[in-house]
Coordinates of C-alpha atoms in Angstrom, one line a residue:
M523 CA 0.0 0.0 0.0
T524 CA 2.9 2.3 0.5
P525 CA 4.3 2.6 -3.1
A526 CA 1.1 4.4 -4.3
P527 CA 1.8 7.7 -2.6
S528 CA 5.4 7.5 -3.7
N529 CA 4.5 6.9 -7.3
A530 CA 1.9 9.7 -7.1
A531 CA 4.5 12.1 -5.8
G532 CA 7.0 11.0 -8.4
D533 CA 4.5 11.5 -11.2
L534 CA 3.7 15.0 -9.9
F535 CA 7.4 15.9 -9.7
A536 CA 8.1 14.5 -13.2
A537 CA 5.1 16.5 -14.5
N538 CA 6.3 19.7 -12.8
L539 CA 9.8 19.2 -14.1
T540 CA 8.6 18.7 -17.6
G541 CA 6.5 21.8 -17.4
A542 CA 9.4 23.8 -16.0
L543 CA 11.8 22.7 -18.7
L544 CA 9.2 23.6 -21.4
A545 CA 8.7 27.0 -19.8
V546 CA 12.4 27.7 -19.8
A547 CA 12.7 26.7 -23.5
S548 CA 9.6 28.9 -24.2
S549 CA 11.2 31.9 -22.5
A550 CA 14.4 31.5 -24.6
F551 CA 12.4 31.5 -27.9
I552 CA 10.2 34.4 -26.8
G553 CA 13.1 36.5 -25.7
V554 CA 14.8 36.0 -29.1
S555 CA 11.5 36.8 -30.9
F556 CA 11.3 40.2 -29.2
I557 CA 14.6 41.2 -30.9
V558 CA 13.9 39.7 -34.3
K559 CA 10.4 41.2 -34.5
K560 CA 11.7 44.7 -33.4
K561 CA 14.4 44.6 -36.2
G562 CA 11.6 43.7 -38.6
L563 CA 9.5 46.6 -37.3
R564 CA 12.3 49.0 -37.8
R565 CA 12.8 47.8 -41.4
A566 CA 9.1 48.2 -42.1
A567 CA 9.1 51.7 -40.6
T568 CA 11.5 52.9 -43.2
A569 CA 9.1 52.0 -46.0
G570 CA 5.8 53.2 -44.5
A571 CA 3.8 54.0 -41.4
R572 CA 5.1 52.6 -38.2
A573 CA 3.1 49.9 -36.2
G574 CA 3.0 52.3 -33.3
V575 CA 0.8 54.8 -35.2
G576 CA -1.4 52.2 -36.8
G577 CA 0.7 51.0 -39.8
Y578 CA 0.7 47.3 -40.9
G579 CA 3.6 47.4 -43.3
Y580 CA 5.5 44.9 -41.0
L581 CA 3.2 42.2 -42.4
L582 CA 5.2 42.3 -45.6
E583 CA 8.6 42.2 -43.8
P584 CA 10.2 38.7 -43.8
L585 CA 12.2 39.4 -40.7
W586 CA 9.1 40.1 -38.7
W587 CA 7.6 36.8 -39.8
I588 CA 10.8 35.0 -38.7
G589 CA 10.3 36.6 -35.3
M590 CA 6.7 35.5 -35.3
V591 CA 7.6 31.9 -36.0
T592 CA 10.2 32.1 -33.2
M593 CA 7.5 33.4 -30.9
L594 CA 5.0 30.8 -32.1
I595 CA 7.5 28.0 -31.2
G596 CA 7.9 29.6 -27.7
E597 CA 4.2 29.9 -27.2
I598 CA 3.6 26.3 -28.3
A599 CA 6.2 25.2 -25.7
N600 CA 4.5 27.4 -23.1
F601 CA 1.1 26.0 -24.1
V602 CA 2.3 22.4 -23.6
A603 CA 3.9 23.4 -20.3
Y604 CA 0.5 24.4 -18.9
M605 CA -0.6 20.8 -19.6
F606 CA 1.9 19.5 -17.1
A607 CA 2.4 22.2 -14.5
P608 CA 0.2 24.8 -12.8
A609 CA 0.1 28.4 -14.0
I610 CA 1.6 29.5 -10.7
L611 CA 4.8 27.7 -11.7
V612 CA 4.9 28.1 -15.4
T613 CA 4.1 31.9 -15.7
P614 CA 6.9 33.3 -13.4
L615 CA 9.6 31.4 -15.5
G616 CA 8.8 33.9 -18.2
A617 CA 11.4 36.1 -16.4
L618 CA 14.1 34.4 -18.4
S619 CA 12.8 36.0 -21.5
I620 CA 13.7 39.4 -19.9
I621 CA 17.4 38.4 -19.7
V622 CA 17.5 37.1 -23.2
S623 CA 15.8 40.1 -24.8
A624 CA 17.6 42.7 -22.7
V625 CA 21.1 41.2 -23.4
L626 CA 20.4 40.8 -27.1
A627 CA 18.9 44.3 -27.4
H628 CA 22.0 45.7 -25.8
F629 CA 24.3 44.1 -28.5
T630 CA 22.1 44.0 -31.6
L631 CA 19.7 47.0 -31.3
N632 CA 22.0 49.4 -29.5
E633 CA 19.4 49.8 -26.8
K634 CA 21.8 50.3 -23.9
L635 CA 21.0 48.5 -20.6
Q636 CA 22.2 50.7 -17.8
R637 CA 23.5 49.4 -14.5
M638 CA 20.3 50.3 -12.8
G639 CA 18.5 48.4 -15.6
V640 CA 20.5 45.3 -14.7
L641 CA 19.6 45.8 -11.1
G642 CA 15.9 45.9 -12.2
C643 CA 16.3 42.6 -14.1
V644 CA 17.9 41.0 -11.0
L645 CA 15.1 42.2 -8.8
C646 CA 12.5 40.8 -11.2
I647 CA 14.3 37.4 -11.2
I648 CA 14.6 37.4 -7.4
G649 CA 10.9 38.2 -7.0
S650 CA 10.0 35.5 -9.5
T651 CA 12.1 33.0 -7.5
I652 CA 10.4 33.9 -4.3
I653 CA 7.0 33.4 -5.9
I654 CA 8.0 30.0 -7.3
L655 CA 9.4 28.7 -4.0
H656 CA 6.3 29.7 -2.1
A657 CA 3.8 28.9 -4.9
P658 CA 0.6 27.1 -3.7
E659 CA -0.3 23.7 -4.9
E660 CA -3.0 23.8 -7.6
E661 CA -5.7 21.2 -7.8
T662 CA -5.6 20.1 -11.4
P663 CA -9.1 19.8 -13.0
S664 CA -10.1 16.4 -14.5
S665 CA -12.4 17.7 -17.2
V666 CA -13.4 20.8 -19.2
T667 CA -16.7 20.9 -17.4
Q668 CA -15.0 21.1 -14.1
I669 CA -12.9 24.1 -15.4
W670 CA -16.2 25.6 -16.7
Q671 CA -17.6 25.4 -13.2
L672 CA -14.5 27.2 -11.9
A673 CA -14.7 29.9 -14.6
T674 CA -18.4 30.6 -13.9
Q675 CA -18.0 31.1 -10.1
P676 CA -18.9 34.6 -9.0
A677 CA -15.4 35.6 -7.9
F678 CA -13.8 34.8 -11.3
L679 CA -16.7 36.3 -13.2
C680 CA -16.1 39.5 -11.3
Y681 CA -12.4 39.4 -12.2
A682 CA -13.1 38.7 -15.9
A683 CA -15.7 41.5 -16.1
S684 CA -13.2 43.9 -14.5
A685 CA -10.4 42.8 -16.8
L686 CA -12.6 43.4 -19.9
T687 CA -13.8 46.8 -18.7
I688 CA -10.2 47.9 -18.0
S689 CA -9.1 46.6 -21.4
L690 CA -11.8 48.5 -23.2
I691 CA -11.0 51.7 -21.4
L692 CA -7.3 51.3 -22.3
I693 CA -8.0 50.4 -25.9
F694 CA -10.6 53.1 -26.8
H695 CA -9.8 55.9 -24.4
C696 CA -6.2 55.7 -23.2
A697 CA -4.4 54.3 -26.3
P698 CA -5.4 57.1 -28.7
R699 CA -4.3 59.7 -26.2
Y700 CA -1.4 58.3 -24.2
G701 CA -0.3 55.2 -26.1
Q702 CA 2.7 56.9 -27.7
T703 CA 4.0 58.4 -24.4
N704 CA 3.0 56.0 -21.6
I705 CA 4.4 52.5 -21.8
V706 CA 1.8 51.2 -19.4
V707 CA -1.1 51.6 -21.9
Y708 CA 0.0 49.2 -24.6
V709 CA 1.7 46.8 -22.1
G710 CA -1.3 47.0 -19.8
I711 CA -3.7 45.8 -22.5
C712 CA -1.4 42.9 -23.3
S713 CA -1.1 42.0 -19.6
V714 CA -4.8 42.2 -18.7
I715 CA -5.9 40.3 -21.8
G716 CA -3.0 37.9 -21.2
S717 CA -4.3 36.8 -17.8
L718 CA -7.5 35.7 -19.5
T719 CA -5.6 34.0 -22.3
V720 CA -3.7 31.8 -19.8
M721 CA -6.9 30.7 -18.1
S722 CA -8.5 29.7 -21.4
I723 CA -5.3 28.2 -22.8
K724 CA -5.0 26.0 -19.7
A725 CA -8.6 24.8 -20.3
V726 CA -7.8 23.9 -23.9
G727 CA -4.6 22.2 -22.9
I728 CA -6.3 20.0 -20.4
A729 CA -8.9 19.2 -23.0
I730 CA -6.3 18.1 -25.5
K731 CA -4.4 16.1 -22.9
L732 CA -7.5 14.3 -21.8
T733 CA -8.5 13.6 -25.4
I734 CA -5.1 12.1 -26.1
E735 CA -5.5 9.9 -23.0
G736 CA -8.7 8.6 -24.4
I737 CA -11.3 10.9 -22.7
N738 CA -12.7 12.8 -25.6
Q739 CA -13.5 16.5 -24.7
A740 CA -14.3 17.7 -28.3
G741 CA -18.0 17.1 -27.7
Y742 CA -18.3 19.8 -25.1
F743 CA -19.1 23.3 -26.2
Q744 CA -16.9 24.6 -23.4
T745 CA -13.8 23.3 -25.2
W746 CA -14.6 25.3 -28.3
L747 CA -15.6 28.4 -26.3
F748 CA -12.3 28.4 -24.5
A749 CA -10.5 27.9 -27.8
T750 CA -12.3 30.9 -29.3
V751 CA -11.5 33.1 -26.3
S752 CA -7.9 32.0 -26.5
A753 CA -7.6 32.9 -30.2
T754 CA -9.3 36.3 -29.7
C755 CA -7.1 37.3 -26.8
I756 CA -3.9 36.2 -28.5
I757 CA -4.7 38.4 -31.5
I758 CA -5.3 41.4 -29.3
Q759 CA -2.1 40.7 -27.4
L760 CA -0.1 40.5 -30.6
I761 CA -1.5 43.8 -32.0
Y762 CA -0.7 45.8 -28.9
L763 CA 2.6 44.1 -28.2
N764 CA 3.7 45.1 -31.7
K765 CA 2.7 48.7 -30.9
A766 CA 4.7 48.6 -27.6
L767 CA 7.8 47.1 -29.2
D768 CA 7.7 49.7 -32.0
T769 CA 7.2 52.6 -29.7
F770 CA 9.4 51.9 -26.6
N771 CA 12.8 50.4 -25.7
T772 CA 12.7 46.6 -25.9
A773 CA 14.8 46.3 -22.7
V774 CA 12.0 48.0 -20.9
V775 CA 9.0 46.6 -22.6
S776 CA 10.0 43.0 -21.8
P777 CA 10.4 43.4 -18.0
I778 CA 7.3 45.5 -17.6
Y779 CA 5.2 43.2 -19.7
Y780 CA 6.5 40.3 -17.6
A781 CA 5.9 41.9 -14.3
M782 CA 2.3 43.0 -15.1
F783 CA 1.4 39.8 -17.0
T784 CA 2.8 37.5 -14.3
S785 CA 1.1 39.3 -11.4
L786 CA -2.3 39.4 -13.1
T787 CA -2.0 35.8 -14.3
I788 CA -1.2 34.6 -10.8
L789 CA -4.0 36.6 -9.4
A790 CA -6.5 35.2 -11.9
S791 CA -5.3 31.7 -11.2
A792 CA -5.6 32.2 -7.5
I793 CA -9.2 33.4 -7.9
M794 CA -10.2 30.7 -10.4
F795 CA -8.5 27.7 -8.9
K796 CA -8.4 29.0 -5.3
D797 CA -4.6 28.5 -5.1
W798 CA -4.2 30.4 -1.8
S799 CA -6.9 28.5 0.2
G800 CA -5.3 26.5 2.9
Q801 CA -1.9 28.2 2.7
S802 CA -0.1 29.5 5.8
I803 CA 0.2 33.2 6.5
S804 CA 4.0 33.0 6.1
S805 CA 3.6 31.6 2.6
I806 CA 1.1 34.2 1.6
A807 CA 3.4 36.9 3.0
S808 CA 6.3 35.5 1.1
E809 CA 4.3 35.6 -2.2
I810 CA 3.3 39.2 -1.5
C811 CA 7.0 40.1 -0.9
G812 CA 7.8 38.4 -4.2
F813 CA 5.2 40.6 -6.0
L814 CA 6.6 43.7 -4.4
T815 CA 10.1 42.8 -5.5
V816 CA 9.0 42.2 -9.1
L817 CA 7.2 45.5 -9.1
T818 CA 10.2 47.3 -7.6
G819 CA 12.3 45.9 -10.4
T820 CA 9.8 47.2 -12.9
V821 CA 10.0 50.7 -11.5
V822 CA 13.8 50.6 -11.6
L823 CA 13.8 49.5 -15.2
H824 CA 11.2 52.1 -16.2
S825 CA 13.4 54.8 -14.7
T826 CA 16.2 53.9 -17.0
R827 CA 14.2 53.9 -20.2
E828 CA 15.9 55.4 -23.3
H829 CA 13.8 56.9 -26.1
D830 CA 14.0 55.0 -29.4
P831 CA 16.1 57.2 -31.8
T832 CA 13.9 56.0 -34.7
L833 CA 10.8 57.2 -33.0
A834 CA 12.4 60.5 -31.9
S835 CA 13.6 61.3 -35.4
D836 CA 10.2 60.5 -36.8
L837 CA 8.0 62.5 -34.5
Y838 CA 10.3 65.4 -33.8
A839 CA 11.8 66.3 -37.2
P840 CA 12.3 70.1 -37.1
L841 CA 10.3 72.3 -39.4
S842 CA 11.5 75.5 -40.9
P843 CA 10.0 78.5 -38.9
I844 CA 7.4 80.7 -40.5
Y845 CA 7.5 84.4 -39.6
W846 CA 4.5 86.7 -39.8
H847 CA 4.2 90.4 -39.3
I848 CA 1.6 91.7 -36.9
Q849 CA 0.4 95.2 -37.8
G850 CA -0.6 97.8 -35.3
N851 CA -4.3 97.3 -35.9
G852 CA -4.0 93.6 -35.0
E853 CA -4.2 92.3 -38.6
T854 CA -1.7 89.8 -39.8
G855 CA 0.6 91.0 -42.5
G856 CA 2.6 89.1 -45.1
K857 CA 5.1 86.3 -44.6
L858 CA 8.7 87.6 -44.2
K859 CA 12.1 86.2 -44.5
E860 CA 14.3 85.3 -41.5
D861 CA 16.7 88.2 -42.4
D862 CA 13.9 90.7 -41.9
L863 CA 13.5 90.0 -38.1
L864 CA 14.5 93.4 -36.7
S865 CA 11.4 94.4 -34.9
G866 CA 9.5 93.1 -31.9
N867 CA 6.3 93.1 -33.9
F868 CA 7.0 89.6 -35.3
I869 CA 5.9 86.3 -34.0
T870 CA 7.1 82.8 -34.9
V871 CA 4.7 80.1 -36.0
V872 CA 6.1 76.6 -35.6
R873 CA 4.8 73.1 -35.0
Q874 CA 4.0 72.7 -31.3
D875 CA 6.0 69.6 -30.7
Y876 CA 9.1 71.4 -32.1
F877 CA 9.9 72.4 -28.5
V878 CA 9.2 69.1 -26.9

């Protein structure tokens, strides 16, 4: 009778180890994809409108598609990882993509990672480690219908409604006004939507795993509903991630995206799967400290952000000043040359952002 618990524990360890290794491989591919996609976005920007201002010329750029394939490989590995390990373990390992993208951006994109930026990365890694070491055990659902029951409980429905409301406000109100100047807008959309993506992807992954094991889940409408939600959320994430990468420094986008996405995903998982129920106060306090450490690293990295020179030259190209003569009666006179500026009765009309 004693070998059974040992075998069960061994199977759980093997499953978690498989999921962790897949998550590490996923992070490496995704980190590389950030760099390749950004190089493709830069090439596309030279031939037309940038993705950050609504252009879609990058869809014709082969380098961007190479980055997309690389990211797809990473996302597939990440998808399979959720079949073996809980989200509370898989998601924080995305911190490795920060190191990969930040180092590669430093050498290939000339996006300098300052010493404080390195400190921010280290803080993110430390916070992630704390979260992993004190992560709660997740009760793995045995069917899609069981996940549907968890997804339709009042607490998670409240979270999902809040996430959708915040996303709509960011997309339709904040993005047109502040998207080009505030990195939190685009990354926030990706992160909030991403937390819902993980929950639906985990449901689809469990359905596929059960189907492979002989328990067909294709006949349940919940399986296809979760798949539709996953596809929709992924498309939204890709659109706004492209905008973030095209507008801001890659070495800053990656850590902030990781910190926000991981925090929201762990929160969503804790609400949906009740991960924190039964945990000791010390474990919960340790997880909170992990969150605070990750957020501190995010703030440090954000403070070291450098403006993208491509963006700066595009938005702030100087215009030649136009001078107008103001007559004594308040009427506007003719346009004059710069050499004629000898009187105080002249004003200069230039583009407003010339002084920014």
